[in-house]
Structures are given as structure tokens and as C-alpha cells.
């Protein structure tokens, strides 16, 4: 059998490692906002370089509610121009202003468990047999790169700091330092600094019970962090997908969407460069496990999907990427592209890791139980 599971070669182009520079997010109480009356930082020198004196030595009408206490940090308790403090000048005590850095930008927007699964572009343009699409239709799609070899796998942004992918993407284990993750990318060989966000990988968590023989538990998590310490910022091209409630399953023939940068045909050598999408219908686990399809190879943590004409399928390079299903206008991540025999081959559906068998695992590893409760899932 010819599984596309094993990543035997990598795309023959180099990855631009340009990291877009975003200013690190200031904490409002640690920098100057307006006149600085909310400043609660720890600068204790005046703009002229004098050491501030502890407020407690002065008889003053202000207290803790104005930020003044038993300390010597600059404060603006009296609606002055900016924070100030008492300093000694000769044998007198005088007020001097302090030089506090200004808060550069308001904090960046991030997705929460309440805003997941919203795509910014609903328009359809035309994977094997699939159609080219825009990252705005699949803003949760992540591209995972090995810094030395290039494109490795797809993934899905499930929380601002977490990308869910497949365990088989890391056949030799994974060194976090070797990996980088891009979000908001329309093509793997193109850099659009305005849209894309790039990240280092802080942590790789591969399911300890991933079985390389039968591909059971083909799931892994990457914790991402940009070079200035931030996670994914919410933009039209970068959003999170929702996680459905634990053990939720959809009926056979339910139509879902797969997306990835994978190869357009099994025989073609290069990855498709551009993000593609395809519509697939779910196949019941029993049918998929029958002799017509994968004859006993399907476990209860896998799900199968194919297009009715067998022409659309996930393929090599789509590995780790999302199978999302639309529920009341929100996209829920049901599957992770895992394995299949060839691609778009008749009676050989794509097999996906069933995400709803792993809600607890994801919650435990990310410490983000709210993201895995499926609270945005429609109830009827
Ligand atoms: C990306 O790949 C496509 C297809 O191979 C090619 O047409 C395009 O010029 C490439 N873009 C860059 C920036 O290399
Ligand atoms: C698929 O078939 C095999 C062999 O008959 C069986 O061991 C396995 O439990 C089946 N999987 C499911 C999900 O029923």
C-alpha cells in the first residue's frame, strides 16, 4: 500500500524566514497612557536622572487609589502633565517629572473561545480536484515548516497560541527549534508580510500513544510564539477554528471542507504552492471499515470522508490540515488530515483523526478547557 503518510521529500524551494515586526504589546499600567494617572509601573527616577524619594516621607493628600503608597515609583496622583516624584535638590525636596515610555498601540485583537470559526470571506472560487481559495476563507490554516527542509505539514489554529496538527508530521520526534509556523499564508512559496504572521515553536506535544503502524492517535499540538513574544493576532487572514463538543459526530454524507497546500495529484512532484480547498462528504465509520474500503484498518478515533465522485481528496502535504464543518455559520474542526491510500483513488477515502475524541487531551495539554468545551456549538 502506498500511504502518503511518510514525508519522503520536501518541496524544493527555500522558505523566506522574514519575520514581520510587530511592536510588543505594552501593558497599559506599565507605560504612559494619556496623562499617566493610570501608570503603575516601577520607574523611580526623574527625567533629570534623580532618584525618587519614597512618598511616605511627605505629607500628601493622595493614597493607594491614586497609586501612591509606601514606594518611590513615579505617579501622577494630581492630574499633572505626567507622572512625577519628589527628589532631593541640594537640601530641598522638589517635584520632578519622570520620563515614562508611551504605550505604543492599543492591545492587539485576539480570538477567544467565543469568536472562533468565523471566516472573513464566504465567496467560493474553484486539494486533488479541489479549488484554489483564499486564506481568508480558511484563516485557521497554518503552514508548518522545517527550517532546513521547507514545508512540512498543515495545521489548524485552535487558540491564539496553539496549532493542532498530525503526529505523523514528526516521524523522528521534533525539535521545537527546527520548526516555524506561518498563519495567513496564501501560497507556501510567497511572502505577504501584510497578511502573514510567523512564529517560532515553543513546545511540540506529540500524542504519546500515536501508533505509527495503524496511525491511531495521529494528533499533535504546537505552542507558537512570535519573535517578540506574541501569539496569533486576529486579522481577516488569521482566525481560530472552533472545536466541537467532546464525542460529537456528524451523520454520514454531511458535507465538510478540507484545505491545504498539498499536492494536486499523487504523481506530481511539487506541492501546489497555493492554498486549495475541497468539499468532502463524511462516510460512516462502519462503511469505511468494511471490505469495500479499508477493511478493518479504521479505529474508533478515525473518521473518513470522500467526495461522491472520488475526485476530491486530501493528499500528501495536506497532512495535519483541517477538515472543518459548517454548523450554523461557524466552522468547527472535526478532522485532522491523517492518511489514505494514494489520493482521490476510488473506494479509498481520506482518513482523518477525529478531533472530538481528544477534547480532554487538548484541554489538558493547552490548559485551555474553555476552548474545548464546544460552547459555540449550536444546540437545537
Ligand atoms: C510560487 O510557485 C508558483 C508555481 O510553481 C510560481 O508560479 C510562482 O512564481 C512562485 N512564486 C514565487 C514568489 O516564487
Ligand atoms: C474495524 O474492523 C476491525 C477488524 O474487524 C475491528 O477490529 C475494529 O474494531 C473495527 N473498527 C471499528 C471502528 O469498528
mmCIF file of C-alpha atoms and ligand atoms in Angstrom:
data_model
loop_
_atom_site.group_PDB
_atom_site.id
_atom_site.type_symbol
_atom_site.label_atom_id
_atom_site.label_comp_id
_atom_site.label_asym_id
_atom_site.label_seq_id
_atom_site.Cartn_x
_atom_site.Cartn_y
_atom_site.Cartn_z
ATOM 1 C CA UNK A 1 0.000 0.000 0.000
ATOM 2 C CA UNK A 2 1.171 3.420 -0.839
ATOM 3 C CA UNK A 3 0.376 5.699 2.048
ATOM 4 C CA UNK A 4 1.114 9.368 1.744
ATOM 5 C CA UNK A 5 1.835 9.261 5.418
ATOM 6 C CA UNK A 6 5.592 9.245 5.219
ATOM 7 C CA UNK A 7 7.093 12.527 4.227
ATOM 8 C CA UNK A 8 9.857 11.327 1.984
ATOM 9 C CA UNK A 9 10.811 14.527 0.323
ATOM 10 C CA UNK A 10 10.354 18.195 0.825
ATOM 11 C CA UNK A 11 9.409 20.914 -1.560
ATOM 12 C CA UNK A 12 12.356 22.240 -3.486
ATOM 13 C CA UNK A 13 12.288 25.852 -2.570
ATOM 14 C CA UNK A 14 13.519 27.794 0.328
ATOM 15 C CA UNK A 15 11.321 29.414 2.856
ATOM 16 C CA UNK A 16 11.589 33.068 3.486
ATOM 17 C CA UNK A 17 12.165 33.472 7.163
ATOM 18 C CA UNK A 18 11.225 37.118 7.198
ATOM 19 C CA UNK A 19 9.501 37.843 10.444
ATOM 20 C CA UNK A 20 7.128 40.758 10.269
ATOM 21 C CA UNK A 21 7.928 43.145 13.041
ATOM 22 C CA UNK A 22 5.139 43.987 15.350
ATOM 23 C CA UNK A 23 5.700 46.016 18.421
ATOM 24 C CA UNK A 24 5.357 44.063 21.596
ATOM 25 C CA UNK A 25 2.146 44.590 23.436
ATOM 26 C CA UNK A 26 2.563 47.089 26.246
ATOM 27 C CA UNK A 27 0.665 46.696 29.461
ATOM 28 C CA UNK A 28 -1.334 49.820 29.934
ATOM 29 C CA UNK A 29 -0.358 50.195 33.574
ATOM 30 C CA UNK A 30 3.301 49.887 32.693
ATOM 31 C CA UNK A 31 3.560 52.689 30.165
ATOM 32 C CA UNK A 32 2.211 56.168 29.632
ATOM 33 C CA UNK A 33 -1.388 56.388 28.610
ATOM 34 C CA UNK A 34 -2.788 59.915 28.427
ATOM 35 C CA UNK A 35 -1.566 61.900 31.432
ATOM 36 C CA UNK A 36 -0.260 58.781 33.118
ATOM 37 C CA UNK A 37 -2.699 58.786 36.020
ATOM 38 C CA UNK A 38 -3.189 55.035 35.431
ATOM 39 C CA UNK A 39 0.560 54.412 35.368
ATOM 40 C CA UNK A 40 1.517 51.785 37.966
ATOM 41 C CA UNK A 41 4.951 50.868 36.671
ATOM 42 C CA UNK A 42 8.210 50.870 38.555
ATOM 43 C CA UNK A 43 10.281 53.712 37.137
ATOM 44 C CA UNK A 44 11.752 55.539 40.143
ATOM 45 C CA UNK A 45 13.991 58.148 38.537
ATOM 46 C CA UNK A 46 13.093 61.620 37.383
ATOM 47 C CA UNK A 47 13.619 62.694 33.794
ATOM 48 C CA UNK A 48 16.742 64.527 35.005
ATOM 49 C CA UNK A 49 18.137 61.325 36.447
ATOM 50 C CA UNK A 50 17.469 61.947 40.140
ATOM 51 C CA UNK A 51 16.359 59.163 42.434
ATOM 52 C CA UNK A 52 12.764 59.428 43.529
ATOM 53 C CA UNK A 53 12.072 59.501 47.232
ATOM 54 C CA UNK A 54 9.511 57.350 48.953
ATOM 55 C CA UNK A 55 6.111 59.009 49.002
ATOM 56 C CA UNK A 56 5.687 58.082 52.652
ATOM 57 C CA UNK A 57 8.134 60.814 53.762
ATOM 58 C CA UNK A 58 5.799 63.525 52.522
ATOM 59 C CA UNK A 59 2.574 64.720 53.923
ATOM 60 C CA UNK A 60 0.355 64.427 50.894
ATOM 61 C CA UNK A 61 -3.395 64.132 50.352
ATOM 62 C CA UNK A 62 -3.191 61.093 47.978
ATOM 63 C CA UNK A 63 -3.314 57.402 48.749
ATOM 64 C CA UNK A 64 -3.362 53.967 47.228
ATOM 65 C CA UNK A 65 -6.355 54.742 44.996
ATOM 66 C CA UNK A 66 -4.170 57.305 43.208
ATOM 67 C CA UNK A 67 -1.332 54.787 43.082
ATOM 68 C CA UNK A 68 0.621 56.451 45.889
ATOM 69 C CA UNK A 69 1.791 54.165 48.655
ATOM 70 C CA UNK A 70 4.872 53.102 50.564
ATOM 71 C CA UNK A 71 7.118 53.158 47.452
ATOM 72 C CA UNK A 72 9.197 55.515 45.360
ATOM 73 C CA UNK A 73 7.760 54.997 41.851
ATOM 74 C CA UNK A 74 6.683 57.876 39.632
ATOM 75 C CA UNK A 75 2.978 58.593 39.793
ATOM 76 C CA UNK A 76 0.502 61.220 38.697
ATOM 77 C CA UNK A 77 -1.966 61.409 41.573
ATOM 78 C CA UNK A 78 -2.975 65.038 40.945
ATOM 79 C CA UNK A 79 -3.725 65.318 37.199
ATOM 80 C CA UNK A 80 -0.364 66.877 36.452
ATOM 81 C CA UNK A 81 1.034 66.848 32.971
ATOM 82 C CA UNK A 82 2.634 63.430 33.509
ATOM 83 C CA UNK A 83 3.881 61.187 36.334
ATOM 84 C CA UNK A 84 6.345 62.783 38.710
ATOM 85 C CA UNK A 85 8.007 62.204 42.053
ATOM 86 C CA UNK A 86 9.782 64.021 44.853
ATOM 87 C CA UNK A 87 13.557 64.312 44.565
ATOM 88 C CA UNK A 88 16.205 65.941 46.643
ATOM 89 C CA UNK A 89 17.824 69.022 45.147
ATOM 90 C CA UNK A 90 20.524 70.341 47.460
ATOM 91 C CA UNK A 91 18.837 70.365 50.817
ATOM 92 C CA UNK A 92 15.376 70.920 49.436
ATOM 93 C CA UNK A 93 12.747 68.494 48.247
ATOM 94 C CA UNK A 94 11.155 69.309 44.894
ATOM 95 C CA UNK A 95 8.862 67.690 42.345
ATOM 96 C CA UNK A 96 10.310 66.466 39.072
ATOM 97 C CA UNK A 97 8.614 64.877 36.123
ATOM 98 C CA UNK A 98 9.544 61.364 35.079
ATOM 99 C CA UNK A 99 10.203 60.130 31.577
ATOM 100 C CA UNK A 100 7.807 57.176 31.094
ATOM 101 C CA UNK A 101 7.658 55.396 27.720
ATOM 102 C CA UNK A 102 4.365 55.918 25.925
ATOM 103 C CA UNK A 103 2.051 52.954 25.318
ATOM 104 C CA UNK A 104 2.610 52.464 21.593
ATOM 105 C CA UNK A 105 -0.591 50.832 20.370
ATOM 106 C CA UNK A 106 -3.761 49.622 21.940
ATOM 107 C CA UNK A 107 -3.543 45.871 22.596
ATOM 108 C CA UNK A 108 -3.878 43.628 19.557
ATOM 109 C CA UNK A 109 -7.168 41.872 18.979
ATOM 110 C CA UNK A 110 -7.147 38.128 19.610
ATOM 111 C CA UNK A 111 -9.727 35.432 19.054
ATOM 112 C CA UNK A 112 -11.367 33.914 22.090
ATOM 113 C CA UNK A 113 -13.451 30.781 22.569
ATOM 114 C CA UNK A 114 -16.453 32.976 21.718
ATOM 115 C CA UNK A 115 -15.212 34.282 18.362
ATOM 116 C CA UNK A 116 -13.825 31.109 16.778
ATOM 117 C CA UNK A 117 -14.770 29.685 13.393
ATOM 118 C CA UNK A 118 -15.704 32.905 11.629
ATOM 119 C CA UNK A 119 -14.336 33.209 8.135
ATOM 120 C CA UNK A 120 -13.884 36.607 6.632
ATOM 121 C CA UNK A 121 -14.634 35.572 3.073
ATOM 122 C CA UNK A 122 -17.552 33.404 2.138
ATOM 123 C CA UNK A 123 -17.028 33.582 -1.598
ATOM 124 C CA UNK A 124 -16.149 30.262 -3.261
ATOM 125 C CA UNK A 125 -13.564 30.089 -6.020
ATOM 126 C CA UNK A 126 -12.914 26.769 -7.656
ATOM 127 C CA UNK A 127 -6.523 19.619 -2.908
ATOM 128 C CA UNK A 128 -6.987 16.812 -5.867
ATOM 129 C CA UNK A 129 -9.964 18.033 -7.781
ATOM 130 C CA UNK A 130 -10.410 20.917 -5.378
ATOM 131 C CA UNK A 131 -10.323 24.605 -5.992
ATOM 132 C CA UNK A 132 -7.868 27.383 -5.311
ATOM 133 C CA UNK A 133 -9.052 29.516 -2.489
ATOM 134 C CA UNK A 134 -8.047 32.432 -0.323
ATOM 135 C CA UNK A 135 -6.627 32.195 3.158
ATOM 136 C CA UNK A 136 -9.486 34.469 4.238
ATOM 137 C CA UNK A 137 -11.855 31.552 3.617
ATOM 138 C CA UNK A 138 -9.656 29.326 5.800
ATOM 139 C CA UNK A 139 -7.954 31.770 8.143
ATOM 140 C CA UNK A 140 -7.175 28.978 10.655
ATOM 141 C CA UNK A 141 -4.941 27.103 8.222
ATOM 142 C CA UNK A 142 -1.345 27.017 9.444
ATOM 143 C CA UNK A 143 1.714 26.113 7.390
ATOM 144 C CA UNK A 144 4.347 24.264 9.385
ATOM 145 C CA UNK A 145 7.920 24.445 8.116
ATOM 146 C CA UNK A 146 11.111 22.733 8.993
ATOM 147 C CA UNK A 147 13.715 25.479 8.937
ATOM 148 C CA UNK A 148 16.133 23.316 6.992
ATOM 149 C CA UNK A 149 13.914 21.352 4.634
ATOM 150 C CA UNK A 150 10.969 23.620 3.969
ATOM 151 C CA UNK A 151 7.269 22.914 4.068
ATOM 152 C CA UNK A 152 6.333 20.066 6.361
ATOM 153 C CA UNK A 153 2.612 19.955 7.113
ATOM 154 C CA UNK A 154 -0.607 21.835 7.532
ATOM 155 C CA UNK A 155 -2.202 22.637 10.849
ATOM 156 C CA UNK A 156 -5.136 24.473 12.396
ATOM 157 C CA UNK A 157 -5.092 27.444 14.741
ATOM 158 C CA UNK A 158 -7.406 26.488 17.630
ATOM 159 C CA UNK A 159 -6.405 29.202 20.124
ATOM 160 C CA UNK A 160 -4.127 32.233 19.719
ATOM 161 C CA UNK A 161 -1.063 30.286 20.917
ATOM 162 C CA UNK A 162 -1.920 26.769 19.732
ATOM 163 C CA UNK A 163 -1.853 24.919 16.412
ATOM 164 C CA UNK A 164 -3.311 21.423 16.151
ATOM 165 C CA UNK A 165 -1.724 19.084 13.633
ATOM 166 C CA UNK A 166 -0.906 15.423 12.986
ATOM 167 C CA UNK A 167 1.633 13.383 14.944
ATOM 168 C CA UNK A 168 2.943 11.727 11.771
ATOM 169 C CA UNK A 169 4.346 15.076 10.632
ATOM 170 C CA UNK A 170 7.173 14.456 13.103
ATOM 171 C CA UNK A 171 8.366 10.930 12.300
ATOM 172 C CA UNK A 172 11.631 11.427 14.166
ATOM 173 C CA UNK A 173 10.116 13.344 17.023
ATOM 174 C CA UNK A 174 10.527 17.070 16.784
ATOM 175 C CA UNK A 175 12.922 19.676 17.936
ATOM 176 C CA UNK A 176 10.869 22.830 18.517
ATOM 177 C CA UNK A 177 13.832 24.932 17.399
ATOM 178 C CA UNK A 178 13.727 23.369 13.934
ATOM 179 C CA UNK A 179 10.151 24.390 13.300
ATOM 180 C CA UNK A 180 8.399 27.561 12.290
ATOM 181 C CA UNK A 181 4.716 28.198 11.748
ATOM 182 C CA UNK A 182 3.067 30.679 9.409
ATOM 183 C CA UNK A 183 -0.508 31.861 9.561
ATOM 184 C CA UNK A 184 -2.320 33.921 6.947
ATOM 185 C CA UNK A 185 -0.354 32.467 4.039
ATOM 186 C CA UNK A 186 -1.990 32.122 0.609
ATOM 187 C CA UNK A 187 0.948 30.335 -1.001
ATOM 188 C CA UNK A 188 3.789 28.481 0.605
ATOM 189 C CA UNK A 189 6.428 29.999 -1.646
ATOM 190 C CA UNK A 190 5.214 33.570 -1.309
ATOM 191 C CA UNK A 191 5.628 36.056 1.474
ATOM 192 C CA UNK A 192 2.958 38.640 2.090
ATOM 193 C CA UNK A 193 4.217 40.451 5.159
ATOM 194 C CA UNK A 194 0.986 42.432 5.487
ATOM 195 C CA UNK A 195 -1.126 39.341 5.873
ATOM 196 C CA UNK A 196 1.046 36.640 7.289
ATOM 197 C CA UNK A 197 2.221 36.138 10.821
ATOM 198 C CA UNK A 198 5.208 33.984 11.607
ATOM 199 C CA UNK A 199 6.042 32.120 14.743
ATOM 200 C CA UNK A 200 8.677 30.102 16.465
ATOM 201 C CA UNK A 201 7.572 26.915 18.123
ATOM 202 C CA UNK A 202 7.903 26.906 21.878
ATOM 203 C CA UNK A 203 6.656 23.429 22.521
ATOM 204 C CA UNK A 204 5.816 20.334 20.465
ATOM 205 C CA UNK A 205 3.398 17.895 22.086
ATOM 206 C CA UNK A 206 3.022 14.637 20.162
ATOM 207 C CA UNK A 207 0.379 12.210 21.428
ATOM 208 C CA UNK A 208 2.342 9.619 23.371
ATOM 209 C CA UNK A 209 0.102 6.836 22.081
ATOM 210 C CA UNK A 210 0.486 7.695 18.420
ATOM 211 C CA UNK A 211 0.766 4.372 16.647
ATOM 212 C CA UNK A 212 2.944 4.529 13.555
ATOM 213 C CA UNK A 213 1.635 1.188 12.340
ATOM 214 C CA UNK A 214 -2.101 1.885 12.220
ATOM 215 C CA UNK A 215 -1.905 5.699 12.601
ATOM 216 C CA UNK A 216 -4.126 5.732 15.662
ATOM 217 C CA UNK A 217 -3.906 8.914 17.799
ATOM 218 C CA UNK A 218 -2.401 10.897 14.921
ATOM 219 C CA UNK A 219 -2.544 14.210 16.734
ATOM 220 C CA UNK A 220 -0.030 16.790 17.952
ATOM 221 C CA UNK A 221 -0.039 20.309 19.338
ATOM 222 C CA UNK A 222 2.392 23.145 18.686
ATOM 223 C CA UNK A 223 2.659 26.091 21.032
ATOM 224 C CA UNK A 224 3.608 29.104 18.958
ATOM 225 C CA UNK A 225 5.209 32.399 19.836
ATOM 226 C CA UNK A 226 6.419 35.205 17.594
ATOM 227 C CA UNK A 227 9.933 36.553 17.969
ATOM 228 C CA UNK A 228 8.572 39.347 20.144
ATOM 229 C CA UNK A 229 6.654 37.018 22.374
ATOM 230 C CA UNK A 230 3.157 37.310 20.956
ATOM 231 C CA UNK A 231 0.655 34.731 19.808
ATOM 232 C CA UNK A 232 -1.671 34.984 16.799
ATOM 233 C CA UNK A 233 -3.298 38.356 16.289
ATOM 234 C CA UNK A 234 -6.836 38.292 14.919
ATOM 235 C CA UNK A 235 -6.999 39.645 11.362
ATOM 236 C CA UNK A 236 -9.029 38.902 8.229
ATOM 237 C CA UNK A 237 -6.411 36.274 7.322
ATOM 238 C CA UNK A 238 -5.755 34.801 10.759
ATOM 239 C CA UNK A 239 -8.553 33.404 12.906
ATOM 240 C CA UNK A 240 -9.175 30.364 15.098
ATOM 241 C CA UNK A 241 -11.415 27.408 14.234
ATOM 242 C CA UNK A 242 -13.897 26.142 16.833
ATOM 243 C CA UNK A 243 -13.579 22.759 18.491
ATOM 244 C CA UNK A 244 -16.838 20.810 18.644
ATOM 245 C CA UNK A 245 -18.027 19.285 21.932
ATOM 246 C CA UNK A 246 -16.479 16.036 23.097
ATOM 247 C CA UNK A 247 -17.549 12.884 21.213
ATOM 248 C CA UNK A 248 -19.808 14.834 18.841
ATOM 249 C CA UNK A 249 -20.184 13.130 15.473
ATOM 250 C CA UNK A 250 -21.926 14.229 12.321
ATOM 251 C CA UNK A 251 -24.126 11.976 10.206
ATOM 252 C CA UNK A 252 -22.791 10.232 7.123
ATOM 253 C CA UNK A 253 -22.924 12.342 3.954
ATOM 254 C CA UNK A 254 -22.603 15.585 5.922
ATOM 255 C CA UNK A 255 -20.552 17.905 3.726
ATOM 256 C CA UNK A 256 -17.373 19.352 5.160
ATOM 257 C CA UNK A 257 -14.378 21.214 3.770
ATOM 258 C CA UNK A 258 -10.708 20.325 3.646
ATOM 259 C CA UNK A 259 -7.969 22.834 2.946
ATOM 260 C CA UNK A 260 -4.257 22.645 2.481
ATOM 261 C CA UNK A 261 -1.166 23.301 0.438
ATOM 262 C CA UNK A 262 -0.823 19.650 -0.550
ATOM 263 C CA UNK A 263 -0.060 18.121 -3.880
ATOM 264 C CA UNK A 264 -2.662 18.454 -6.579
ATOM 265 C CA UNK A 265 -2.185 14.908 -7.781
ATOM 266 C CA UNK A 266 -0.451 11.940 -6.289
ATOM 267 C CA UNK A 267 2.079 11.672 -9.071
ATOM 268 C CA UNK A 268 3.081 15.306 -9.214
ATOM 269 C CA UNK A 269 6.347 16.134 -7.618
ATOM 270 C CA UNK A 270 5.833 19.598 -6.203
ATOM 271 C CA UNK A 271 3.469 20.870 -3.625
ATOM 272 C CA UNK A 272 0.716 23.039 -5.011
ATOM 273 C CA UNK A 273 2.155 26.259 -3.594
ATOM 274 C CA UNK A 274 -1.302 27.795 -3.351
ATOM 275 C CA UNK A 275 -3.908 27.045 -0.734
ATOM 276 C CA UNK A 276 -6.636 24.801 -2.087
ATOM 277 C CA UNK A 277 -9.921 23.645 -0.705
ATOM 278 C CA UNK A 278 -12.239 20.767 -1.428
ATOM 279 C CA UNK A 279 -15.701 19.628 -0.400
ATOM 280 C CA UNK A 280 -15.951 16.141 1.002
ATOM 281 C CA UNK A 281 -18.804 14.096 2.434
ATOM 282 C CA UNK A 282 -18.431 12.093 5.605
ATOM 283 C CA UNK A 283 -18.515 8.325 5.308
ATOM 284 C CA UNK A 284 -19.715 6.242 8.233
ATOM 285 C CA UNK A 285 -17.012 4.504 10.210
ATOM 286 C CA UNK A 286 -18.647 1.137 9.659
ATOM 287 C CA UNK A 287 -18.729 1.607 5.910
ATOM 288 C CA UNK A 288 -15.155 2.886 5.878
ATOM 289 C CA UNK A 289 -14.023 -0.156 7.877
ATOM 290 C CA UNK A 290 -15.766 -2.546 5.511
ATOM 291 C CA UNK A 291 -14.067 -4.695 2.907
ATOM 292 C CA UNK A 292 -15.066 -2.245 0.181
ATOM 293 C CA UNK A 293 -12.873 0.438 1.714
ATOM 294 C CA UNK A 294 -10.242 -0.016 4.441
ATOM 295 C CA UNK A 295 -11.195 -3.460 5.658
ATOM 296 C CA UNK A 296 -10.551 -3.376 9.394
ATOM 297 C CA UNK A 297 -7.961 -0.581 9.437
ATOM 298 C CA UNK A 298 -10.266 2.047 10.913
ATOM 299 C CA UNK A 299 -10.269 2.632 14.669
ATOM 300 C CA UNK A 300 -12.966 4.413 16.630
ATOM 301 C CA UNK A 301 -10.792 7.539 16.765
ATOM 302 C CA UNK A 302 -10.664 7.956 12.997
ATOM 303 C CA UNK A 303 -13.213 9.313 10.564
ATOM 304 C CA UNK A 304 -13.457 9.000 6.808
ATOM 305 C CA UNK A 305 -14.556 11.397 4.098
ATOM 306 C CA UNK A 306 -14.563 11.473 0.317
ATOM 307 C CA UNK A 307 -16.230 13.331 -2.489
ATOM 308 C CA UNK A 308 -19.064 11.361 -4.047
ATOM 309 C CA UNK A 309 -17.169 11.160 -7.360
ATOM 310 C CA UNK A 310 -13.874 10.262 -5.585
ATOM 311 C CA UNK A 311 -12.133 13.169 -7.279
ATOM 312 C CA UNK A 312 -11.523 15.412 -4.289
ATOM 313 C CA UNK A 313 -9.288 14.190 -1.511
ATOM 314 C CA UNK A 314 -6.648 15.296 0.901
ATOM 315 C CA UNK A 315 -3.216 14.298 -0.245
ATOM 316 C CA UNK A 316 0.383 14.341 0.763
ATOM 317 C CA UNK A 317 1.288 17.762 2.100
ATOM 318 C CA UNK A 318 -2.247 18.328 3.344
ATOM 319 C CA UNK A 319 -1.268 16.189 6.317
ATOM 320 C CA UNK A 320 -2.110 17.800 9.634
ATOM 321 C CA UNK A 321 -4.516 20.230 7.994
ATOM 322 C CA UNK A 322 -8.165 20.791 8.820
ATOM 323 C CA UNK A 323 -11.424 19.125 7.945
ATOM 324 C CA UNK A 324 -13.936 21.715 9.095
ATOM 325 C CA UNK A 325 -17.715 21.538 9.044
ATOM 326 C CA UNK A 326 -20.086 24.469 8.967
ATOM 327 C CA UNK A 327 -22.552 24.499 11.852
ATOM 328 C CA UNK A 328 -24.911 27.470 11.817
ATOM 329 C CA UNK A 329 -22.371 29.626 10.006
ATOM 330 C CA UNK A 330 -19.406 28.796 12.213
ATOM 331 C CA UNK A 331 -16.605 26.425 11.240
ATOM 332 C CA UNK A 332 -15.815 23.549 13.565
ATOM 333 C CA UNK A 333 -12.695 21.430 13.344
ATOM 334 C CA UNK A 334 -13.821 17.803 13.170
ATOM 335 C CA UNK A 335 -10.874 16.142 11.476
ATOM 336 C CA UNK A 336 -7.110 16.298 11.053
ATOM 337 C CA UNK A 337 -5.787 15.026 7.716
ATOM 338 C CA UNK A 338 -4.089 11.760 8.657
ATOM 339 C CA UNK A 339 -3.721 9.082 5.985
ATOM 340 C CA UNK A 340 -5.189 7.451 2.920
ATOM 341 C CA UNK A 341 -4.227 5.008 0.239
ATOM 342 C CA UNK A 342 -2.975 7.079 -2.672
ATOM 343 C CA UNK A 343 -5.054 10.190 -3.230
ATOM 344 C CA UNK A 344 -8.518 10.510 -4.686
ATOM 345 C CA UNK A 345 -8.477 6.824 -5.525
ATOM 346 C CA UNK A 346 -11.835 5.170 -5.963
ATOM 347 C CA UNK A 347 -13.069 3.497 -2.769
ATOM 348 C CA UNK A 348 -10.104 4.811 -0.805
ATOM 349 C CA UNK A 349 -11.419 7.717 1.243
ATOM 350 C CA UNK A 350 -9.264 10.155 3.154
ATOM 351 C CA UNK A 351 -8.882 9.179 6.792
ATOM 352 C CA UNK A 352 -8.892 11.835 9.485
ATOM 353 C CA UNK A 353 -8.120 11.926 13.176
ATOM 354 C CA UNK A 354 -11.459 12.518 14.878
ATOM 355 C CA UNK A 355 -10.848 15.665 16.919
ATOM 356 C CA UNK A 356 -13.853 15.152 19.219
ATOM 357 C CA UNK A 357 -12.136 12.120 20.741
ATOM 358 C CA UNK A 358 -9.413 14.403 22.015
ATOM 359 C CA UNK A 359 -11.167 17.295 23.729
ATOM 360 C CA UNK A 360 -9.792 16.259 27.097
ATOM 361 C CA UNK A 361 -6.310 15.672 25.746
ATOM 362 C CA UNK A 362 -6.279 19.137 24.148
ATOM 363 C CA UNK A 363 -7.657 20.775 27.304
ATOM 364 C CA UNK A 364 -5.049 19.076 29.451
ATOM 365 C CA UNK A 365 -2.109 19.939 27.198
ATOM 366 C CA UNK A 366 -3.103 23.531 26.488
ATOM 367 C CA UNK A 367 -4.666 24.245 29.870
ATOM 368 C CA UNK A 368 -7.461 25.935 27.928
ATOM 369 C CA UNK A 369 -10.569 23.931 28.843
ATOM 370 C CA UNK A 370 -12.893 26.679 27.603
ATOM 371 C CA UNK A 371 -11.656 26.249 24.053
ATOM 372 C CA UNK A 372 -12.512 22.561 24.064
ATOM 373 C CA UNK A 373 -15.959 22.670 25.637
ATOM 374 C CA UNK A 374 -17.599 23.421 22.320
ATOM 375 C CA UNK A 375 -19.661 26.240 23.786
ATOM 376 C CA UNK A 376 -20.241 27.816 20.387
ATOM 377 C CA UNK A 377 -21.677 24.586 19.006
ATOM 378 C CA UNK A 378 -25.317 25.106 18.082
ATOM 379 C CA UNK A 379 -27.832 23.357 20.315
ATOM 380 C CA UNK A 380 -31.222 22.638 18.963
HETATM 381 C C1 LIG B 1 5.437 30.110 -6.492
HETATM 382 O O1 LIG B 1 5.207 28.936 -7.221
HETATM 383 C C2 LIG B 1 4.424 29.127 -8.388
HETATM 384 C C3 LIG B 1 4.159 27.773 -9.009
HETATM 385 O O2 LIG B 1 5.314 26.997 -9.062
HETATM 386 C C4 LIG B 1 5.167 30.068 -9.321
HETATM 387 O O3 LIG B 1 4.368 30.298 -10.482
HETATM 388 C C5 LIG B 1 5.411 31.379 -8.616
HETATM 389 O O4 LIG B 1 6.166 32.233 -9.439
HETATM 390 C C6 LIG B 1 6.174 31.131 -7.318
HETATM 391 N N1 LIG B 1 6.294 32.393 -6.594
HETATM 392 C C7 LIG B 1 7.442 32.791 -6.055
HETATM 393 C C8 LIG B 1 7.391 34.095 -5.354
HETATM 394 O O5 LIG B 1 8.465 32.125 -6.120
HETATM 395 C C1 LIG B 2 -12.744 -2.257 12.120
HETATM 396 O O1 LIG B 2 -12.576 -3.611 11.871
HETATM 397 C C2 LIG B 2 -11.619 -4.251 12.694
HETATM 398 C C3 LIG B 2 -11.467 -5.682 12.196
HETATM 399 O O2 LIG B 2 -12.721 -6.270 12.002
HETATM 400 C C4 LIG B 2 -12.056 -4.170 14.140
HETATM 401 O O3 LIG B 2 -11.079 -4.742 14.981
HETATM 402 C C5 LIG B 2 -12.231 -2.695 14.525
HETATM 403 O O4 LIG B 2 -12.719 -2.587 15.847
HETATM 404 C C6 LIG B 2 -13.186 -2.030 13.560
HETATM 405 N N1 LIG B 2 -13.259 -0.619 13.855
HETATM 406 C C7 LIG B 2 -14.374 -0.013 14.253
HETATM 407 C C8 LIG B 2 -14.309 1.437 14.489
HETATM 408 O O5 LIG B 2 -15.421 -0.607 14.405
#
